[in-house]
mmCIF file with all atom_site columns, C-alpha atoms in Angstrom:
data_model
loop_
_atom_site.group_PDB
_atom_site.id
_atom_site.type_symbol
_atom_site.label_atom_id
_atom_site.label_alt_id
_atom_site.label_comp_id
_atom_site.label_asym_id
_atom_site.label_entity_id
_atom_site.label_seq_id
_atom_site.pdbx_PDB_ins_code
_atom_site.Cartn_x
_atom_site.Cartn_y
_atom_site.Cartn_z
_atom_site.occupancy
_atom_site.B_iso_or_equiv
_atom_site.pdbx_formal_charge
_atom_site.auth_seq_id
_atom_site.auth_comp_id
_atom_site.auth_asym_id
_atom_site.auth_atom_id
_atom_site.pdbx_PDB_model_num
ATOM 1   C CA . LEU U 1 1   ? -22.990 -91.030  52.545 1.00 43.00 ? 1   LEU U CA 1
ATOM 2   C CA . ALA U 1 2   ? -19.314 -90.007  51.949 1.00 44.00 ? 2   ALA U CA 1
ATOM 3   C CA . THR U 1 3   ? -18.404 -90.544  55.185 1.00 46.00 ? 3   THR U CA 1
ATOM 4   C CA . GLY U 1 4   ? -20.015 -93.265  55.839 1.00 44.00 ? 4   GLY U CA 1
ATOM 5   C CA . PHE U 1 5   ? -18.678 -95.092  52.724 1.00 44.00 ? 5   PHE U CA 1
ATOM 6   C CA . ALA U 1 6   ? -15.104 -94.028  54.151 1.00 44.00 ? 6   ALA U CA 1
ATOM 7   C CA . ILE U 1 7   ? -15.509 -95.318  57.675 1.00 45.00 ? 7   ILE U CA 1
ATOM 8   C CA . LEU U 1 8   ? -16.861 -98.661  55.735 1.00 45.00 ? 8   LEU U CA 1
ATOM 9   C CA . LEU U 1 9   ? -14.037 -99.096  54.032 1.00 42.00 ? 9   LEU U CA 1
ATOM 10  C CA . LEU U 1 10  ? -11.436 -98.215  56.385 1.00 45.00 ? 10  LEU U CA 1
ATOM 11  C CA . PHE U 1 11  ? -13.279 -100.556 58.721 1.00 45.00 ? 11  PHE U CA 1
ATOM 12  C CA . VAL U 1 12  ? -12.505 -103.622 56.450 1.00 43.00 ? 12  VAL U CA 1
ATOM 13  C CA . SER U 1 13  ? -9.625  -103.240 55.251 1.00 41.00 ? 13  SER U CA 1
ATOM 14  C CA . ARG U 1 14  ? -7.534  -102.882 58.258 1.00 44.00 ? 14  ARG U CA 1
ATOM 15  C CA . GLY U 1 15  ? -4.745  -105.499 58.589 1.00 45.00 ? 15  GLY U CA 1
ATOM 16  C CA . SER U 1 16  ? -4.984  -109.379 59.682 1.00 46.00 ? 16  SER U CA 1
ATOM 17  C CA . ASN U 1 17  ? -8.682  -107.889 61.815 1.00 49.00 ? 17  ASN U CA 1
ATOM 18  C CA . SER U 1 18  ? -10.261 -107.344 58.434 1.00 49.00 ? 18  SER U CA 1
ATOM 19  C CA . ILE U 1 19  ? -13.494 -109.092 57.902 1.00 55.00 ? 19  ILE U CA 1
ATOM 20  C CA . LEU U 1 20  ? -12.549 -109.890 53.976 1.00 53.00 ? 20  LEU U CA 1
ATOM 21  C CA . PRO U 1 21  ? -9.666  -111.720 52.640 1.00 56.00 ? 21  PRO U CA 1
ATOM 22  C CA . THR U 1 22  ? -6.278  -110.454 52.260 1.00 64.00 ? 22  THR U CA 1
ATOM 23  C CA . PRO U 1 23  ? -6.623  -109.593 48.421 1.00 67.00 ? 23  PRO U CA 1
ATOM 24  C CA . LEU U 1 24  ? -10.128 -108.458 48.449 1.00 69.00 ? 24  LEU U CA 1
ATOM 25  C CA . ALA U 1 25  ? -9.368  -106.108 51.241 1.00 70.00 ? 25  ALA U CA 1
ATOM 26  C CA . GLY U 1 26  ? -6.436  -104.574 49.585 1.00 73.00 ? 26  GLY U CA 1
ATOM 27  C CA . LEU U 1 27  ? -8.433  -103.817 46.718 1.00 77.00 ? 27  LEU U CA 1
ATOM 28  C CA . VAL U 1 28  ? -10.905 -102.418 48.820 1.00 76.00 ? 28  VAL U CA 1
ATOM 29  C CA . ARG U 1 29  ? -7.897  -100.065 50.788 1.00 73.00 ? 29  ARG U CA 1
ATOM 30  C CA . GLN U 1 30  ? -6.631  -99.292  47.343 1.00 75.00 ? 30  GLN U CA 1
ATOM 31  C CA . VAL U 1 31  ? -10.101 -97.786  46.360 1.00 78.00 ? 31  VAL U CA 1
ATOM 32  C CA . GLU U 1 32  ? -10.545 -96.154  49.857 1.00 76.00 ? 32  GLU U CA 1
ATOM 33  C CA . TRP U 1 33  ? -6.923  -94.280  49.130 1.00 74.00 ? 33  TRP U CA 1
ATOM 34  C CA . ILE U 1 34  ? -7.924  -93.276  45.340 1.00 76.00 ? 34  ILE U CA 1
ATOM 35  C CA . SER U 1 35  ? -11.311 -92.099  46.198 1.00 80.00 ? 35  SER U CA 1
ATOM 36  C CA . TYR U 1 36  ? -9.729  -89.604  49.199 1.00 77.00 ? 36  TYR U CA 1
ATOM 37  C CA . ASP U 1 37  ? -9.122  -86.895  47.146 1.00 75.00 ? 37  ASP U CA 1
ATOM 38  C CA . ALA U 1 38  ? -12.930 -87.151  45.808 1.00 80.00 ? 38  ALA U CA 1
ATOM 39  C CA . ARG U 1 39  ? -14.714 -87.491  49.103 1.00 79.00 ? 39  ARG U CA 1
ATOM 40  C CA . MET U 1 40  ? -12.368 -84.724  50.665 1.00 78.00 ? 40  MET U CA 1
ATOM 41  C CA . ARG U 1 41  ? -13.799 -82.080  47.526 1.00 79.00 ? 41  ARG U CA 1
ATOM 42  C CA . LEU U 1 42  ? -17.363 -83.441  48.316 1.00 82.00 ? 42  LEU U CA 1
ATOM 43  C CA . ALA U 1 43  ? -16.810 -83.111  52.401 1.00 79.00 ? 43  ALA U CA 1
ATOM 44  C CA . SER U 1 44  ? -15.475 -79.941  51.784 1.00 78.00 ? 44  SER U CA 1
ATOM 45  C CA . THR U 1 45  ? -18.601 -78.019  49.862 1.00 81.00 ? 45  THR U CA 1
ATOM 46  C CA . LEU U 1 46  ? -20.672 -79.596  52.795 1.00 78.00 ? 46  LEU U CA 1
ATOM 47  C CA . VAL U 1 47  ? -19.086 -77.681  55.722 1.00 75.00 ? 47  VAL U CA 1
ATOM 48  C CA . ASP U 1 48  ? -20.443 -74.518  57.345 1.00 78.00 ? 48  ASP U CA 1
ATOM 49  C CA . ARG U 1 49  ? -17.724 -71.630  56.465 1.00 75.00 ? 49  ARG U CA 1
ATOM 50  C CA . ALA U 1 50  ? -18.770 -70.148  59.785 1.00 78.00 ? 50  ALA U CA 1
ATOM 51  C CA . GLN U 1 51  ? -17.424 -73.362  61.487 1.00 75.00 ? 51  GLN U CA 1
ATOM 52  C CA . ILE U 1 52  ? -13.703 -72.734  60.116 1.00 74.00 ? 52  ILE U CA 1
ATOM 53  C CA . SER U 1 53  ? -10.801 -70.975  61.997 1.00 75.00 ? 53  SER U CA 1
ATOM 54  C CA . THR U 1 54  ? -9.583  -67.966  60.693 1.00 77.00 ? 54  THR U CA 1
ATOM 55  C CA . ASN U 1 55  ? -7.342  -67.516  62.973 1.00 79.00 ? 55  ASN U CA 1
ATOM 56  C CA . LEU U 1 56  ? -4.462  -69.642  62.242 1.00 81.00 ? 56  LEU U CA 1
ATOM 57  C CA . ALA U 1 57  ? -0.541  -68.930  61.085 1.00 82.00 ? 57  ALA U CA 1
ATOM 58  C CA . THR U 1 58  ? 2.344   -70.758  59.505 1.00 84.00 ? 58  THR U CA 1
ATOM 59  C CA . ILE U 1 59  ? 5.251   -69.444  60.296 1.00 85.00 ? 59  ILE U CA 1
ATOM 60  C CA . PHE U 1 60  ? 8.186   -71.228  57.632 1.00 85.00 ? 60  PHE U CA 1
ATOM 61  C CA . TYR U 1 61  ? 11.684  -71.182  57.827 1.00 85.00 ? 61  TYR U CA 1
ATOM 62  C CA . ASP U 1 62  ? 12.177  -70.175  54.346 1.00 87.00 ? 62  ASP U CA 1
ATOM 63  C CA . ASP U 1 63  ? 15.561  -70.013  52.076 1.00 89.00 ? 63  ASP U CA 1
ATOM 64  C CA . GLY U 1 64  ? 15.135  -65.840  52.558 1.00 87.00 ? 64  GLY U CA 1
ATOM 65  C CA . ALA U 1 65  ? 14.925  -66.317  56.421 1.00 84.00 ? 65  ALA U CA 1
ATOM 66  C CA . ILE U 1 66  ? 17.993  -68.492  55.920 1.00 86.00 ? 66  ILE U CA 1
ATOM 67  C CA . LYS U 1 67  ? 20.117  -66.215  53.887 1.00 88.00 ? 67  LYS U CA 1
ATOM 68  C CA . LYS U 1 68  ? 19.007  -63.182  56.078 1.00 87.00 ? 68  LYS U CA 1
ATOM 69  C CA . LEU U 1 69  ? 20.751  -64.878  59.084 1.00 83.00 ? 69  LEU U CA 1
ATOM 70  C CA . ASN U 1 70  ? 23.622  -66.512  57.598 1.00 86.00 ? 70  ASN U CA 1
ATOM 71  C CA . ASP U 1 71  ? 24.124  -62.926  55.967 1.00 88.00 ? 71  ASP U CA 1
ATOM 72  C CA . GLY U 1 72  ? 24.016  -60.383  59.250 1.00 85.00 ? 72  GLY U CA 1
ATOM 73  C CA . THR U 1 73  ? 20.597  -58.886  58.132 1.00 87.00 ? 73  THR U CA 1
ATOM 74  C CA . TYR U 1 74  ? 18.948  -59.030  61.752 1.00 79.00 ? 74  TYR U CA 1
ATOM 75  C CA . GLY U 1 75  ? 21.590  -58.305  63.440 1.00 78.00 ? 75  GLY U CA 1
ATOM 76  C CA . TYR U 1 76  ? 24.008  -61.356  63.890 1.00 74.00 ? 76  TYR U CA 1
ATOM 77  C CA . ARG U 1 77  ? 25.284  -63.852  61.659 1.00 80.00 ? 77  ARG U CA 1
ATOM 78  C CA . VAL U 1 78  ? 24.495  -67.715  62.348 1.00 80.00 ? 78  VAL U CA 1
ATOM 79  C CA . ARG U 1 79  ? 24.463  -70.730  60.541 1.00 80.00 ? 79  ARG U CA 1
ATOM 80  C CA . TRP U 1 80  ? 21.497  -73.787  59.741 1.00 81.00 ? 80  TRP U CA 1
ATOM 81  C CA . PRO U 1 81  ? 21.095  -75.441  62.046 1.00 82.00 ? 81  PRO U CA 1
ATOM 82  C CA . TRP U 1 82  ? 20.321  -72.377  64.071 1.00 84.00 ? 82  TRP U CA 1
ATOM 83  C CA . PRO U 1 83  ? 21.116  -71.716  67.596 1.00 86.00 ? 83  PRO U CA 1
ATOM 84  C CA . ARG U 1 84  ? 18.500  -73.066  69.479 1.00 89.00 ? 84  ARG U CA 1
ATOM 85  C CA . MET U 1 85  ? 17.756  -68.922  71.072 1.00 87.00 ? 85  MET U CA 1
ATOM 86  C CA . ILE U 1 86  ? 16.457  -68.517  67.746 1.00 87.00 ? 86  ILE U CA 1
ATOM 87  C CA . HIS U 1 87  ? 14.062  -70.457  68.163 1.00 91.00 ? 87  HIS U CA 1
ATOM 88  C CA . GLY U 1 88  ? 13.287  -69.223  71.678 1.00 92.00 ? 88  GLY U CA 1
ATOM 89  C CA . GLN U 1 89  ? 13.292  -65.539  70.513 1.00 89.00 ? 89  GLN U CA 1
ATOM 90  C CA . VAL U 1 90  ? 10.444  -66.759  68.197 1.00 92.00 ? 90  VAL U CA 1
ATOM 91  C CA . VAL U 1 91  ? 8.516   -69.029  71.288 1.00 95.00 ? 91  VAL U CA 1
ATOM 92  C CA . ARG U 1 92  ? 8.588   -65.303  73.356 1.00 94.00 ? 92  ARG U CA 1
ATOM 93  C CA . GLU U 1 93  ? 7.382   -63.925  70.108 1.00 94.00 ? 93  GLU U CA 1
ATOM 94  C CA . LEU U 1 94  ? 4.136   -65.852  69.676 1.00 94.00 ? 94  LEU U CA 1
ATOM 95  C CA . LEU U 1 95  ? 3.597   -65.826  73.317 1.00 94.00 ? 95  LEU U CA 1
ATOM 96  C CA . ALA U 1 96  ? 3.688   -61.972  73.450 1.00 94.00 ? 96  ALA U CA 1
ATOM 97  C CA . GLN U 1 97  ? 1.433   -61.899  70.003 1.00 92.00 ? 97  GLN U CA 1
ATOM 98  C CA . GLY U 1 98  ? -1.609  -64.027  71.865 1.00 92.00 ? 98  GLY U CA 1
ATOM 99  C CA . ALA U 1 99  ? -0.273  -67.317  70.384 1.00 92.00 ? 99  ALA U CA 1
ATOM 100 C CA . LYS U 1 100 ? -2.556  -70.393  72.156 1.00 91.00 ? 100 LYS U CA 1
ATOM 101 C CA . GLY U 1 101 ? -0.391  -72.873  70.276 1.00 92.00 ? 101 GLY U CA 1
ATOM 102 C CA . VAL U 1 102 ? 2.976   -73.153  68.778 1.00 94.00 ? 102 VAL U CA 1
ATOM 103 C CA . ALA U 1 103 ? 4.065   -76.341  67.337 1.00 93.00 ? 103 ALA U CA 1
ATOM 104 C CA . PHE U 1 104 ? 7.768   -77.542  65.633 1.00 93.00 ? 104 PHE U CA 1
ATOM 105 C CA . ASP U 1 105 ? 8.081   -79.676  63.004 1.00 89.00 ? 105 ASP U CA 1
ATOM 106 C CA . ILE U 1 106 ? 12.250  -79.375  63.523 1.00 90.00 ? 106 ILE U CA 1
ATOM 107 C CA . PHE U 1 107 ? 13.935  -82.044  65.834 1.00 92.00 ? 107 PHE U CA 1
ATOM 108 C CA . PHE U 1 108 ? 15.396  -80.849  69.065 1.00 93.00 ? 108 PHE U CA 1
ATOM 109 C CA . SER U 1 109 ? 16.456  -84.488  69.796 1.00 92.00 ? 109 SER U CA 1
ATOM 110 C CA . GLU U 1 110 ? 20.285  -83.309  71.463 1.00 91.00 ? 110 GLU U CA 1
ATOM 111 C CA . GLU U 1 111 ? 21.419  -80.596  73.128 1.00 88.00 ? 111 GLU U CA 1
ATOM 112 C CA . ASP U 1 112 ? 24.403  -78.142  72.362 1.00 81.00 ? 112 ASP U CA 1
ATOM 113 C CA . PRO U 1 113 ? 25.767  -76.908  75.591 1.00 64.00 ? 113 PRO U CA 1
ATOM 114 C CA . CYS U 1 114 ? 28.605  -75.034  73.464 1.00 63.00 ? 114 CYS U CA 1
ATOM 115 C CA . VAL U 1 115 ? 26.663  -72.374  72.299 1.00 60.00 ? 115 VAL U CA 1
ATOM 116 C CA . THR U 1 116 ? 26.575  -69.448  74.635 1.00 54.00 ? 116 THR U CA 1
ATOM 117 C CA . SER U 1 117 ? 24.918  -66.498  74.461 1.00 51.00 ? 117 SER U CA 1
ATOM 118 C CA . GLU U 1 118 ? 28.365  -64.492  74.743 1.00 50.00 ? 118 GLU U CA 1
ATOM 119 C CA . GLU U 1 119 ? 29.149  -65.815  71.636 1.00 52.00 ? 119 GLU U CA 1
ATOM 120 C CA . LEU U 1 120 ? 26.245  -64.965  69.786 1.00 53.00 ? 120 LEU U CA 1
ATOM 121 C CA . ASP U 1 121 ? 26.267  -61.114  71.778 1.00 50.00 ? 121 ASP U CA 1
ATOM 122 C CA . VAL U 1 122 ? 22.470  -61.272  71.913 1.00 54.00 ? 122 VAL U CA 1
ATOM 123 C CA . GLY U 1 123 ? 22.002  -61.130  75.639 1.00 56.00 ? 123 GLY U CA 1
ATOM 124 C CA . ILE U 1 124 ? 20.217  -63.625  76.858 1.00 63.00 ? 124 ILE U CA 1
ATOM 125 C CA . GLY U 1 125 ? 20.880  -63.545  80.279 1.00 68.00 ? 125 GLY U CA 1
ATOM 126 C CA . GLY U 1 126 ? 24.355  -65.487  80.189 1.00 74.00 ? 126 GLY U CA 1
ATOM 127 C CA . LEU U 1 127 ? 22.402  -68.468  79.423 1.00 82.00 ? 127 LEU U CA 1
ATOM 128 C CA . THR U 1 128 ? 23.408  -71.081  76.599 1.00 83.00 ? 128 THR U CA 1
ATOM 129 C CA . SER U 1 129 ? 21.367  -70.982  73.795 1.00 86.00 ? 129 SER U CA 1
ATOM 130 C CA . ASP U 1 130 ? 19.773  -74.196  74.774 1.00 90.00 ? 130 ASP U CA 1
ATOM 131 C CA . GLN U 1 131 ? 18.843  -72.910  78.366 1.00 90.00 ? 131 GLN U CA 1
ATOM 132 C CA . PHE U 1 132 ? 17.210  -70.117  76.641 1.00 89.00 ? 132 PHE U CA 1
ATOM 133 C CA . PHE U 1 133 ? 14.912  -71.965  74.331 1.00 93.00 ? 133 PHE U CA 1
ATOM 134 C CA . ALA U 1 134 ? 14.298  -74.144  76.931 1.00 94.00 ? 134 ALA U CA 1
ATOM 135 C CA . THR U 1 135 ? 12.906  -71.583  79.074 1.00 93.00 ? 135 THR U CA 1
ATOM 136 C CA . GLN U 1 136 ? 10.886  -69.747  76.945 1.00 94.00 ? 136 GLN U CA 1
ATOM 137 C CA . VAL U 1 137 ? 9.331   -73.070  76.012 1.00 96.00 ? 137 VAL U CA 1
ATOM 138 C CA . GLY U 1 138 ? 8.571   -73.897  79.845 1.00 95.00 ? 138 GLY U CA 1
ATOM 139 C CA . ARG U 1 139 ? 7.328   -69.973  80.065 1.00 95.00 ? 139 ARG U CA 1
ATOM 140 C CA . ALA U 1 140 ? 4.739   -70.094  76.760 1.00 96.00 ? 140 ALA U CA 1
ATOM 141 C CA . GLY U 1 141 ? 2.847   -73.621  78.211 1.00 95.00 ? 141 GLY U CA 1
ATOM 142 C CA . ASN U 1 142 ? 1.716   -74.294  74.890 1.00 95.00 ? 142 ASN U CA 1
ATOM 143 C CA . VAL U 1 143 ? 4.754   -75.677  72.758 1.00 95.00 ? 143 VAL U CA 1
ATOM 144 C CA . THR U 1 144 ? 4.495   -78.745  70.575 1.00 93.00 ? 144 THR U CA 1
ATOM 145 C CA . LEU U 1 145 ? 7.782   -80.586  69.917 1.00 94.00 ? 145 LEU U CA 1
ATOM 146 C CA . SER U 1 146 ? 8.097   -82.903  67.278 1.00 91.00 ? 146 SER U CA 1
ATOM 147 C CA . THR U 1 147 ? 9.230   -86.888  67.440 1.00 88.00 ? 147 THR U CA 1
ATOM 148 C CA . GLU U 1 148 ? 9.114   -89.460  64.624 1.00 84.00 ? 148 GLU U CA 1
ATOM 149 C CA . GLY U 1 149 ? 9.241   -92.946  65.684 1.00 75.00 ? 149 GLY U CA 1
ATOM 150 C CA . GLN U 1 150 ? 12.510  -93.303  68.486 1.00 80.00 ? 150 GLN U CA 1
ATOM 151 C CA . LEU U 1 151 ? 13.936  -90.104  68.009 1.00 86.00 ? 151 LEU U CA 1
ATOM 152 C CA . LEU U 1 152 ? 12.100  -87.955  70.944 1.00 88.00 ? 152 LEU U CA 1
ATOM 153 C CA . PRO U 1 153 ? 13.124  -84.331  72.324 1.00 92.00 ? 153 PRO U CA 1
ATOM 154 C CA . ALA U 1 154 ? 15.781  -83.875  74.385 1.00 93.00 ? 154 ALA U CA 1
ATOM 155 C CA . PRO U 1 155 ? 14.865  -83.645  78.357 1.00 93.00 ? 155 PRO U CA 1
ATOM 156 C CA . MET U 1 156 ? 15.572  -80.128  78.812 1.00 93.00 ? 156 MET U CA 1
ATOM 157 C CA . PHE U 1 157 ? 13.465  -79.593  75.997 1.00 94.00 ? 157 PHE U CA 1
ATOM 158 C CA . ARG U 1 158 ? 10.689  -81.884  76.449 1.00 92.00 ? 158 ARG U CA 1
ATOM 159 C CA . ASN U 1 159 ? 10.087  -80.950  79.679 1.00 92.00 ? 159 ASN U CA 1
ATOM 160 C CA . GLY U 1 160 ? 8.540   -77.381  79.482 1.00 93.00 ? 160 GLY U CA 1
ATOM 161 C CA . ALA U 1 161 ? 6.624   -78.944  76.259 1.00 94.00 ? 161 ALA U CA 1
ATOM 162 C CA . ALA U 1 162 ? 2.914   -78.833  76.616 1.00 93.00 ? 162 ALA U CA 1
ATOM 163 C CA . ALA U 1 163 ? 2.993   -81.946  73.689 1.00 90.00 ? 163 ALA U CA 1
ATOM 164 C CA . VAL U 1 164 ? 5.056   -83.926  71.790 1.00 90.00 ? 164 VAL U CA 1
ATOM 165 C CA . GLY U 1 165 ? 3.230   -85.028  68.389 1.00 86.00 ? 165 GLY U CA 1
ATOM 166 C CA . SER U 1 166 ? 4.552   -86.869  65.376 1.00 83.00 ? 166 SER U CA 1
ATOM 167 C CA . VAL U 1 167 ? 5.647   -85.605  62.448 1.00 82.00 ? 167 VAL U CA 1
ATOM 168 C CA . ALA U 1 168 ? 6.221   -89.063  60.806 1.00 77.00 ? 168 ALA U CA 1
ATOM 169 C CA . SER U 1 169 ? 4.313   -89.439  57.146 1.00 70.00 ? 169 SER U CA 1
ATOM 170 C CA . ALA U 1 170 ? 4.320   -92.183  54.695 1.00 66.00 ? 170 ALA U CA 1
ATOM 171 C CA . SER U 1 171 ? 2.988   -91.583  51.349 1.00 63.00 ? 171 SER U CA 1
ATOM 172 C CA . ASP U 1 172 ? -0.244  -93.468  50.037 1.00 61.00 ? 172 ASP U CA 1
ATOM 173 C CA . PHE U 1 173 ? 0.778   -94.584  46.183 1.00 59.00 ? 173 PHE U CA 1
ATOM 174 C CA . SER U 1 174 ? 3.484   -91.726  45.920 1.00 57.00 ? 174 SER U CA 1
ATOM 175 C CA . VAL U 1 175 ? 1.471   -89.146  47.346 1.00 59.00 ? 175 VAL U CA 1
ATOM 176 C CA . LEU U 1 176 ? 0.959   -87.890  50.959 1.00 56.00 ? 176 LEU U CA 1
ATOM 177 C CA . ARG U 1 177 ? -2.175  -87.235  51.913 1.00 57.00 ? 177 ARG U CA 1
ATOM 178 C CA . ARG U 1 178 ? -2.811  -88.314  55.317 1.00 59.00 ? 178 ARG U CA 1
ATOM 179 C CA . VAL U 1 179 ? -0.862  -88.752  58.541 1.00 57.00 ? 179 VAL U CA 1
ATOM 180 C CA . SER U 1 180 ? -2.055  -91.359  61.553 1.00 60.00 ? 180 SER U CA 1
ATOM 181 C CA . PRO U 1 181 ? -3.464  -89.769  63.920 1.00 56.00 ? 181 PRO U CA 1
ATOM 182 C CA . TYR U 1 182 ? -0.916  -91.280  66.306 1.00 58.00 ? 182 TYR U CA 1
ATOM 183 C CA . SER U 1 183 ? 2.123   -92.851  66.717 1.00 61.00 ? 183 SER U CA 1
ATOM 184 C CA . GLU U 1 184 ? 4.063   -94.318  69.711 1.00 63.00 ? 184 GLU U CA 1
ATOM 185 C CA . ALA U 1 185 ? 7.233   -93.649  70.898 1.00 62.00 ? 185 ALA U CA 1
ATOM 186 C CA . LEU U 1 186 ? 9.202   -95.740  73.432 1.00 64.00 ? 186 LEU U CA 1
ATOM 187 C CA . GLU U 1 187 ? 11.973  -94.672  75.913 1.00 65.00 ? 187 GLU U CA 1
ATOM 188 C CA . TRP U 1 188 ? 13.429  -96.292  78.314 1.00 62.00 ? 188 TRP U CA 1
ATOM 189 C CA . HIS U 1 189 ? 13.784  -95.187  82.440 1.00 60.00 ? 189 HIS U CA 1
ATOM 190 C CA . PRO U 1 190 ? 17.316  -93.880  82.884 1.00 62.00 ? 190 PRO U CA 1
ATOM 191 C CA . ARG U 1 191 ? 18.004  -96.480  85.663 1.00 63.00 ? 191 ARG U CA 1
ATOM 192 C CA . LEU U 1 192 ? 17.194  -99.019  82.842 1.00 62.00 ? 192 LEU U CA 1
ATOM 193 C CA . LEU U 1 193 ? 19.945  -97.727  80.979 1.00 62.00 ? 193 LEU U CA 1
ATOM 194 C CA . GLU U 1 194 ? 22.845  -98.583  83.491 1.00 62.00 ? 194 GLU U CA 1
#
């Protein structure tokens, strides 16, 4: 019943195609948003616990990790934003640990060819930091890079990625509850830009 109610409310409250007059459609949308938390709590009690995945993990680049890289705890000093080879090492390690998928919510929209492995003294085979990251993304074959609107990953990184996913979100009534399942990104063919 709760799911059917949500689907009905979503159907009748969708923009100009709504079957309800605009003020009423707005009211129905507001009721749907306000009741969302209660419906999710109800739905979670109806779920078969055996169907819930227990092998998910999240890696956070938190203040502690940033501090340790800043002060040299891990053998080299780098400041945020970190050279891409740091992210490449994370991808390489996750692949070695058997990760089925890796997703970043960090934008890699520009290349930084200035950072070389010699500057970092980490022995990544003479590649630039960006080249190392791009190589690891391609080798893993399971990396999803982030986009938001027209901000796409640089081709060097995007070409080896398994997918590009949107991290754009908008709040509803000052609370972030859901994210659109898809978004559109426009990329012009390079010849059109000449």
